[in-house]
């Protein structure tokens, strides 16, 4: 309400940018590598990568279980989550050199780690939950959004 009365155009983009930056920081290659390594070192006492993804999905997609309206901010975050999963499934960690490499620490080979299988499993789980939520969602824009998310996931999992 305050932003609507006082802010310039671009408030939605600023909020989206903050949300996406935070999510991408959580799902950063090195951080995921540390989660995987922590599980290898500490077993059942560790916070596991599948727990991380479950926690993120439960937080980012709360509307799915209720079939409630998804506001513009949440829709943007949800799209960004799917895009990040796409990158994790098909992309590689940026190739850093020099000081940036030293600050980032060891790099992880995504194709040889648990990151890609986890991203694929997460997309499949999310697809099932989205498909289940579409008939229960009465808000038109939310339904359009969920149908779009379902299509995006299909294009990621089954590229033509």
mmCIF file with all atom_site columns, C-alpha atoms in Angstrom:
data_model
loop_
_atom_site.group_PDB
_atom_site.id
_atom_site.type_symbol
_atom_site.label_atom_id
_atom_site.label_alt_id
_atom_site.label_comp_id
_atom_site.label_asym_id
_atom_site.label_entity_id
_atom_site.label_seq_id
_atom_site.pdbx_PDB_ins_code
_atom_site.Cartn_x
_atom_site.Cartn_y
_atom_site.Cartn_z
_atom_site.occupancy
_atom_site.B_iso_or_equiv
_atom_site.pdbx_formal_charge
_atom_site.auth_seq_id
_atom_site.auth_comp_id
_atom_site.auth_asym_id
_atom_site.auth_atom_id
_atom_site.pdbx_PDB_model_num
ATOM 1   C CA . UNK A 1 1   ? 0.000   0.000   0.000   1.00 0.00 ? 1   UNK A CA 1
ATOM 2   C CA . UNK A 1 2   ? 2.794   2.415   0.908   1.00 0.00 ? 2   UNK A CA 1
ATOM 3   C CA . UNK A 1 3   ? 4.777   1.530   -2.216  1.00 0.00 ? 3   UNK A CA 1
ATOM 4   C CA . UNK A 1 4   ? 1.680   2.043   -4.368  1.00 0.00 ? 4   UNK A CA 1
ATOM 5   C CA . UNK A 1 5   ? 1.230   5.545   -2.979  1.00 0.00 ? 5   UNK A CA 1
ATOM 6   C CA . UNK A 1 6   ? 4.839   6.687   -2.920  1.00 0.00 ? 6   UNK A CA 1
ATOM 7   C CA . UNK A 1 7   ? 7.002   4.561   -5.168  1.00 0.00 ? 7   UNK A CA 1
ATOM 8   C CA . UNK A 1 8   ? 7.898   4.893   -8.793  1.00 0.00 ? 8   UNK A CA 1
ATOM 9   C CA . UNK A 1 9   ? 7.252   2.257   -11.393 1.00 0.00 ? 9   UNK A CA 1
ATOM 10  C CA . UNK A 1 10  ? 9.492   -0.733  -10.778 1.00 0.00 ? 10  UNK A CA 1
ATOM 11  C CA . UNK A 1 11  ? 8.542   -1.693  -7.237  1.00 0.00 ? 11  UNK A CA 1
ATOM 12  C CA . UNK A 1 12  ? 7.460   -5.168  -8.378  1.00 0.00 ? 12  UNK A CA 1
ATOM 13  C CA . UNK A 1 13  ? 10.773  -5.675  -10.133 1.00 0.00 ? 13  UNK A CA 1
ATOM 14  C CA . UNK A 1 14  ? 12.757  -4.577  -7.079  1.00 0.00 ? 14  UNK A CA 1
ATOM 15  C CA . UNK A 1 15  ? 10.862  -7.018  -4.849  1.00 0.00 ? 15  UNK A CA 1
ATOM 16  C CA . UNK A 1 16  ? 11.234  -9.799  -7.424  1.00 0.00 ? 16  UNK A CA 1
ATOM 17  C CA . UNK A 1 17  ? 14.960  -9.115  -7.674  1.00 0.00 ? 17  UNK A CA 1
ATOM 18  C CA . UNK A 1 18  ? 15.402  -9.372  -3.894  1.00 0.00 ? 18  UNK A CA 1
ATOM 19  C CA . UNK A 1 19  ? 13.427  -12.611 -3.711  1.00 0.00 ? 19  UNK A CA 1
ATOM 20  C CA . UNK A 1 20  ? 15.245  -14.202 -6.628  1.00 0.00 ? 20  UNK A CA 1
ATOM 21  C CA . UNK A 1 21  ? 18.650  -13.101 -5.358  1.00 0.00 ? 21  UNK A CA 1
ATOM 22  C CA . UNK A 1 22  ? 17.990  -14.677 -1.978  1.00 0.00 ? 22  UNK A CA 1
ATOM 23  C CA . UNK A 1 23  ? 16.702  -17.915 -3.500  1.00 0.00 ? 23  UNK A CA 1
ATOM 24  C CA . UNK A 1 24  ? 19.630  -18.123 -5.934  1.00 0.00 ? 24  UNK A CA 1
ATOM 25  C CA . UNK A 1 25  ? 22.010  -17.572 -3.025  1.00 0.00 ? 25  UNK A CA 1
ATOM 26  C CA . UNK A 1 26  ? 20.464  -20.521 -1.190  1.00 0.00 ? 26  UNK A CA 1
ATOM 27  C CA . UNK A 1 27  ? 20.668  -22.650 -4.352  1.00 0.00 ? 27  UNK A CA 1
ATOM 28  C CA . UNK A 1 28  ? 24.191  -21.539 -5.256  1.00 0.00 ? 28  UNK A CA 1
ATOM 29  C CA . UNK A 1 29  ? 26.405  -24.337 -6.599  1.00 0.00 ? 29  UNK A CA 1
ATOM 30  C CA . UNK A 1 30  ? 29.013  -24.127 -3.841  1.00 0.00 ? 30  UNK A CA 1
ATOM 31  C CA . UNK A 1 31  ? 26.399  -24.049 -1.097  1.00 0.00 ? 31  UNK A CA 1
ATOM 32  C CA . UNK A 1 32  ? 24.711  -27.138 -2.537  1.00 0.00 ? 32  UNK A CA 1
ATOM 33  C CA . UNK A 1 33  ? 28.100  -28.832 -2.709  1.00 0.00 ? 33  UNK A CA 1
ATOM 34  C CA . UNK A 1 34  ? 28.650  -28.081 0.970   1.00 0.00 ? 34  UNK A CA 1
ATOM 35  C CA . UNK A 1 35  ? 25.231  -29.539 1.852   1.00 0.00 ? 35  UNK A CA 1
ATOM 36  C CA . UNK A 1 36  ? 26.088  -32.721 -0.052  1.00 0.00 ? 36  UNK A CA 1
ATOM 37  C CA . UNK A 1 37  ? 29.521  -32.924 1.583   1.00 0.00 ? 37  UNK A CA 1
ATOM 38  C CA . UNK A 1 38  ? 28.063  -32.275 5.028   1.00 0.00 ? 38  UNK A CA 1
ATOM 39  C CA . UNK A 1 39  ? 25.721  -35.232 4.544   1.00 0.00 ? 39  UNK A CA 1
ATOM 40  C CA . UNK A 1 40  ? 28.643  -37.429 3.477   1.00 0.00 ? 40  UNK A CA 1
ATOM 41  C CA . UNK A 1 41  ? 30.630  -36.400 6.543   1.00 0.00 ? 41  UNK A CA 1
ATOM 42  C CA . UNK A 1 42  ? 27.869  -36.350 9.156   1.00 0.00 ? 42  UNK A CA 1
ATOM 43  C CA . UNK A 1 43  ? 25.257  -38.823 7.895   1.00 0.00 ? 43  UNK A CA 1
ATOM 44  C CA . UNK A 1 44  ? 21.876  -38.691 9.591   1.00 0.00 ? 44  UNK A CA 1
ATOM 45  C CA . UNK A 1 45  ? 22.907  -35.699 11.720  1.00 0.00 ? 45  UNK A CA 1
ATOM 46  C CA . UNK A 1 46  ? 23.330  -33.530 8.617   1.00 0.00 ? 46  UNK A CA 1
ATOM 47  C CA . UNK A 1 47  ? 20.805  -31.297 6.882   1.00 0.00 ? 47  UNK A CA 1
ATOM 48  C CA . UNK A 1 48  ? 20.385  -33.225 3.643   1.00 0.00 ? 48  UNK A CA 1
ATOM 49  C CA . UNK A 1 49  ? 19.917  -31.855 0.146   1.00 0.00 ? 49  UNK A CA 1
ATOM 50  C CA . UNK A 1 50  ? 16.482  -33.467 -0.179  1.00 0.00 ? 50  UNK A CA 1
ATOM 51  C CA . UNK A 1 51  ? 15.438  -31.774 3.075   1.00 0.00 ? 51  UNK A CA 1
ATOM 52  C CA . UNK A 1 52  ? 16.624  -28.435 1.707   1.00 0.00 ? 52  UNK A CA 1
ATOM 53  C CA . UNK A 1 53  ? 14.522  -28.842 -1.435  1.00 0.00 ? 53  UNK A CA 1
ATOM 54  C CA . UNK A 1 54  ? 11.486  -30.023 0.524   1.00 0.00 ? 54  UNK A CA 1
ATOM 55  C CA . UNK A 1 55  ? 11.755  -27.007 2.830   1.00 0.00 ? 55  UNK A CA 1
ATOM 56  C CA . UNK A 1 56  ? 12.106  -24.632 -0.123  1.00 0.00 ? 56  UNK A CA 1
ATOM 57  C CA . UNK A 1 57  ? 9.168   -26.187 -1.989  1.00 0.00 ? 57  UNK A CA 1
ATOM 58  C CA . UNK A 1 58  ? 6.975   -26.050 1.113   1.00 0.00 ? 58  UNK A CA 1
ATOM 59  C CA . UNK A 1 59  ? 7.837   -22.376 1.603   1.00 0.00 ? 59  UNK A CA 1
ATOM 60  C CA . UNK A 1 60  ? 7.681   -21.210 -2.010  1.00 0.00 ? 60  UNK A CA 1
ATOM 61  C CA . UNK A 1 61  ? 4.596   -23.186 -3.025  1.00 0.00 ? 61  UNK A CA 1
ATOM 62  C CA . UNK A 1 62  ? 2.325   -22.955 0.070   1.00 0.00 ? 62  UNK A CA 1
ATOM 63  C CA . UNK A 1 63  ? -0.689  -22.123 -2.103  1.00 0.00 ? 63  UNK A CA 1
ATOM 64  C CA . UNK A 1 64  ? -0.663  -25.528 -3.821  1.00 0.00 ? 64  UNK A CA 1
ATOM 65  C CA . UNK A 1 65  ? -2.038  -27.446 -0.857  1.00 0.00 ? 65  UNK A CA 1
ATOM 66  C CA . UNK A 1 66  ? -4.787  -24.887 -0.230  1.00 0.00 ? 66  UNK A CA 1
ATOM 67  C CA . UNK A 1 67  ? -5.701  -24.025 -3.817  1.00 0.00 ? 67  UNK A CA 1
ATOM 68  C CA . UNK A 1 68  ? -5.573  -20.376 -2.794  1.00 0.00 ? 68  UNK A CA 1
ATOM 69  C CA . UNK A 1 69  ? -4.822  -17.309 -4.875  1.00 0.00 ? 69  UNK A CA 1
ATOM 70  C CA . UNK A 1 70  ? -1.162  -16.772 -5.761  1.00 0.00 ? 70  UNK A CA 1
ATOM 71  C CA . UNK A 1 71  ? -0.243  -13.090 -5.743  1.00 0.00 ? 71  UNK A CA 1
ATOM 72  C CA . UNK A 1 72  ? 2.047   -11.431 -8.278  1.00 0.00 ? 72  UNK A CA 1
ATOM 73  C CA . UNK A 1 73  ? 5.103   -11.555 -5.992  1.00 0.00 ? 73  UNK A CA 1
ATOM 74  C CA . UNK A 1 74  ? 4.718   -15.253 -5.267  1.00 0.00 ? 74  UNK A CA 1
ATOM 75  C CA . UNK A 1 75  ? 4.133   -16.046 -8.954  1.00 0.00 ? 75  UNK A CA 1
ATOM 76  C CA . UNK A 1 76  ? 7.406   -14.315 -9.842  1.00 0.00 ? 76  UNK A CA 1
ATOM 77  C CA . UNK A 1 77  ? 9.284   -16.215 -7.129  1.00 0.00 ? 77  UNK A CA 1
ATOM 78  C CA . UNK A 1 78  ? 7.761   -19.512 -8.229  1.00 0.00 ? 78  UNK A CA 1
ATOM 79  C CA . UNK A 1 79  ? 8.767   -18.905 -11.852 1.00 0.00 ? 79  UNK A CA 1
ATOM 80  C CA . UNK A 1 80  ? 12.278  -18.056 -10.719 1.00 0.00 ? 80  UNK A CA 1
ATOM 81  C CA . UNK A 1 81  ? 12.425  -21.284 -8.702  1.00 0.00 ? 81  UNK A CA 1
ATOM 82  C CA . UNK A 1 82  ? 11.562  -23.344 -11.780 1.00 0.00 ? 82  UNK A CA 1
ATOM 83  C CA . UNK A 1 83  ? 14.140  -21.406 -13.825 1.00 0.00 ? 83  UNK A CA 1
ATOM 84  C CA . UNK A 1 84  ? 16.791  -22.074 -11.186 1.00 0.00 ? 84  UNK A CA 1
ATOM 85  C CA . UNK A 1 85  ? 15.965  -25.781 -11.222 1.00 0.00 ? 85  UNK A CA 1
ATOM 86  C CA . UNK A 1 86  ? 16.322  -25.679 -15.016 1.00 0.00 ? 86  UNK A CA 1
ATOM 87  C CA . UNK A 1 87  ? 19.789  -24.132 -14.665 1.00 0.00 ? 87  UNK A CA 1
ATOM 88  C CA . UNK A 1 88  ? 20.759  -26.727 -12.063 1.00 0.00 ? 88  UNK A CA 1
ATOM 89  C CA . UNK A 1 89  ? 19.612  -29.513 -14.376 1.00 0.00 ? 89  UNK A CA 1
ATOM 90  C CA . UNK A 1 90  ? 21.174  -28.233 -17.592 1.00 0.00 ? 90  UNK A CA 1
ATOM 91  C CA . UNK A 1 91  ? 23.816  -25.643 -16.688 1.00 0.00 ? 91  UNK A CA 1
ATOM 92  C CA . UNK A 1 92  ? 27.189  -25.654 -15.042 1.00 0.00 ? 92  UNK A CA 1
ATOM 93  C CA . UNK A 1 93  ? 28.741  -23.717 -12.231 1.00 0.00 ? 93  UNK A CA 1
ATOM 94  C CA . UNK A 1 94  ? 30.322  -20.511 -13.581 1.00 0.00 ? 94  UNK A CA 1
ATOM 95  C CA . UNK A 1 95  ? 33.997  -20.982 -14.359 1.00 0.00 ? 95  UNK A CA 1
ATOM 96  C CA . UNK A 1 96  ? 35.725  -18.643 -11.915 1.00 0.00 ? 96  UNK A CA 1
ATOM 97  C CA . UNK A 1 97  ? 39.350  -17.584 -12.031 1.00 0.00 ? 97  UNK A CA 1
ATOM 98  C CA . UNK A 1 98  ? 41.785  -15.684 -9.851  1.00 0.00 ? 98  UNK A CA 1
ATOM 99  C CA . UNK A 1 99  ? 40.536  -13.918 -6.735  1.00 0.00 ? 99  UNK A CA 1
ATOM 100 C CA . UNK A 1 100 ? 36.905  -14.828 -7.442  1.00 0.00 ? 100 UNK A CA 1
ATOM 101 C CA . UNK A 1 101 ? 37.879  -18.503 -7.500  1.00 0.00 ? 101 UNK A CA 1
ATOM 102 C CA . UNK A 1 102 ? 39.720  -18.225 -4.179  1.00 0.00 ? 102 UNK A CA 1
ATOM 103 C CA . UNK A 1 103 ? 36.746  -16.476 -2.522  1.00 0.00 ? 103 UNK A CA 1
ATOM 104 C CA . UNK A 1 104 ? 34.240  -19.037 -3.859  1.00 0.00 ? 104 UNK A CA 1
ATOM 105 C CA . UNK A 1 105 ? 36.218  -22.035 -2.668  1.00 0.00 ? 105 UNK A CA 1
ATOM 106 C CA . UNK A 1 106 ? 36.235  -25.408 -4.381  1.00 0.00 ? 106 UNK A CA 1
ATOM 107 C CA . UNK A 1 107 ? 34.008  -25.758 -7.411  1.00 0.00 ? 107 UNK A CA 1
ATOM 108 C CA . UNK A 1 108 ? 31.606  -28.642 -7.866  1.00 0.00 ? 108 UNK A CA 1
ATOM 109 C CA . UNK A 1 109 ? 31.134  -30.711 -10.988 1.00 0.00 ? 109 UNK A CA 1
ATOM 110 C CA . UNK A 1 110 ? 27.337  -30.549 -11.278 1.00 0.00 ? 110 UNK A CA 1
ATOM 111 C CA . UNK A 1 111 ? 27.115  -33.405 -13.757 1.00 0.00 ? 111 UNK A CA 1
ATOM 112 C CA . UNK A 1 112 ? 28.944  -35.727 -11.320 1.00 0.00 ? 112 UNK A CA 1
ATOM 113 C CA . UNK A 1 113 ? 27.163  -34.634 -8.141  1.00 0.00 ? 113 UNK A CA 1
ATOM 114 C CA . UNK A 1 114 ? 23.706  -35.176 -6.656  1.00 0.00 ? 114 UNK A CA 1
ATOM 115 C CA . UNK A 1 115 ? 22.615  -31.713 -7.820  1.00 0.00 ? 115 UNK A CA 1
ATOM 116 C CA . UNK A 1 116 ? 21.189  -32.732 -11.197 1.00 0.00 ? 116 UNK A CA 1
ATOM 117 C CA . UNK A 1 117 ? 19.283  -35.788 -9.961  1.00 0.00 ? 117 UNK A CA 1
ATOM 118 C CA . UNK A 1 118 ? 17.889  -33.688 -7.120  1.00 0.00 ? 118 UNK A CA 1
ATOM 119 C CA . UNK A 1 119 ? 16.784  -30.916 -9.505  1.00 0.00 ? 119 UNK A CA 1
ATOM 120 C CA . UNK A 1 120 ? 15.087  -33.497 -11.760 1.00 0.00 ? 120 UNK A CA 1
ATOM 121 C CA . UNK A 1 121 ? 13.330  -35.146 -8.814  1.00 0.00 ? 121 UNK A CA 1
ATOM 122 C CA . UNK A 1 122 ? 12.216  -31.749 -7.514  1.00 0.00 ? 122 UNK A CA 1
ATOM 123 C CA . UNK A 1 123 ? 10.760  -30.795 -10.905 1.00 0.00 ? 123 UNK A CA 1
ATOM 124 C CA . UNK A 1 124 ? 8.847   -34.091 -11.066 1.00 0.00 ? 124 UNK A CA 1
ATOM 125 C CA . UNK A 1 125 ? 7.475   -33.644 -7.543  1.00 0.00 ? 125 UNK A CA 1
ATOM 126 C CA . UNK A 1 126 ? 6.532   -30.056 -8.245  1.00 0.00 ? 126 UNK A CA 1
ATOM 127 C CA . UNK A 1 127 ? 4.828   -31.039 -11.511 1.00 0.00 ? 127 UNK A CA 1
ATOM 128 C CA . UNK A 1 128 ? 2.625   -33.561 -9.662  1.00 0.00 ? 128 UNK A CA 1
ATOM 129 C CA . UNK A 1 129 ? 1.697   -31.005 -6.999  1.00 0.00 ? 129 UNK A CA 1
ATOM 130 C CA . UNK A 1 130 ? 0.960   -28.285 -9.560  1.00 0.00 ? 130 UNK A CA 1
ATOM 131 C CA . UNK A 1 131 ? -1.210  -30.644 -11.634 1.00 0.00 ? 131 UNK A CA 1
ATOM 132 C CA . UNK A 1 132 ? -3.114  -31.628 -8.498  1.00 0.00 ? 132 UNK A CA 1
ATOM 133 C CA . UNK A 1 133 ? -3.651  -27.971 -7.504  1.00 0.00 ? 133 UNK A CA 1
ATOM 134 C CA . UNK A 1 134 ? -4.928  -26.682 -10.857 1.00 0.00 ? 134 UNK A CA 1
ATOM 135 C CA . UNK A 1 135 ? -8.487  -28.078 -10.515 1.00 0.00 ? 135 UNK A CA 1
ATOM 136 C CA . UNK A 1 136 ? -8.746  -26.774 -6.920  1.00 0.00 ? 136 UNK A CA 1
ATOM 137 C CA . UNK A 1 137 ? -7.609  -23.251 -7.835  1.00 0.00 ? 137 UNK A CA 1
ATOM 138 C CA . UNK A 1 138 ? -10.485 -20.858 -8.462  1.00 0.00 ? 138 UNK A CA 1
ATOM 139 C CA . UNK A 1 139 ? -8.522  -17.644 -9.096  1.00 0.00 ? 139 UNK A CA 1
ATOM 140 C CA . UNK A 1 140 ? -8.108  -17.274 -12.884 1.00 0.00 ? 140 UNK A CA 1
ATOM 141 C CA . UNK A 1 141 ? -4.605  -15.737 -12.843 1.00 0.00 ? 141 UNK A CA 1
ATOM 142 C CA . UNK A 1 142 ? -3.379  -18.356 -10.391 1.00 0.00 ? 142 UNK A CA 1
ATOM 143 C CA . UNK A 1 143 ? -4.764  -21.129 -12.580 1.00 0.00 ? 143 UNK A CA 1
ATOM 144 C CA . UNK A 1 144 ? -3.099  -19.607 -15.675 1.00 0.00 ? 144 UNK A CA 1
ATOM 145 C CA . UNK A 1 145 ? 0.157   -19.361 -13.726 1.00 0.00 ? 145 UNK A CA 1
ATOM 146 C CA . UNK A 1 146 ? 0.015   -22.999 -12.605 1.00 0.00 ? 146 UNK A CA 1
ATOM 147 C CA . UNK A 1 147 ? -0.762  -24.189 -16.131 1.00 0.00 ? 147 UNK A CA 1
ATOM 148 C CA . UNK A 1 148 ? 2.235   -22.184 -17.367 1.00 0.00 ? 148 UNK A CA 1
ATOM 149 C CA . UNK A 1 149 ? 4.461   -23.680 -14.655 1.00 0.00 ? 149 UNK A CA 1
ATOM 150 C CA . UNK A 1 150 ? 3.342   -27.161 -15.679 1.00 0.00 ? 150 UNK A CA 1
ATOM 151 C CA . UNK A 1 151 ? 4.244   -26.409 -19.317 1.00 0.00 ? 151 UNK A CA 1
ATOM 152 C CA . UNK A 1 152 ? 7.621   -24.955 -18.304 1.00 0.00 ? 152 UNK A CA 1
ATOM 153 C CA . UNK A 1 153 ? 8.440   -28.083 -16.334 1.00 0.00 ? 153 UNK A CA 1
ATOM 154 C CA . UNK A 1 154 ? 7.465   -30.255 -19.289 1.00 0.00 ? 154 UNK A CA 1
ATOM 155 C CA . UNK A 1 155 ? 9.793   -28.258 -21.577 1.00 0.00 ? 155 UNK A CA 1
ATOM 156 C CA . UNK A 1 156 ? 12.654  -28.679 -19.086 1.00 0.00 ? 156 UNK A CA 1
ATOM 157 C CA . UNK A 1 157 ? 12.145  -32.393 -18.515 1.00 0.00 ? 157 UNK A CA 1
ATOM 158 C CA . UNK A 1 158 ? 11.308  -33.234 -22.110 1.00 0.00 ? 158 UNK A CA 1
ATOM 159 C CA . UNK A 1 159 ? 13.009  -30.736 -24.424 1.00 0.00 ? 159 UNK A CA 1
ATOM 160 C CA . UNK A 1 160 ? 12.068  -31.099 -28.057 1.00 0.00 ? 160 UNK A CA 1
#
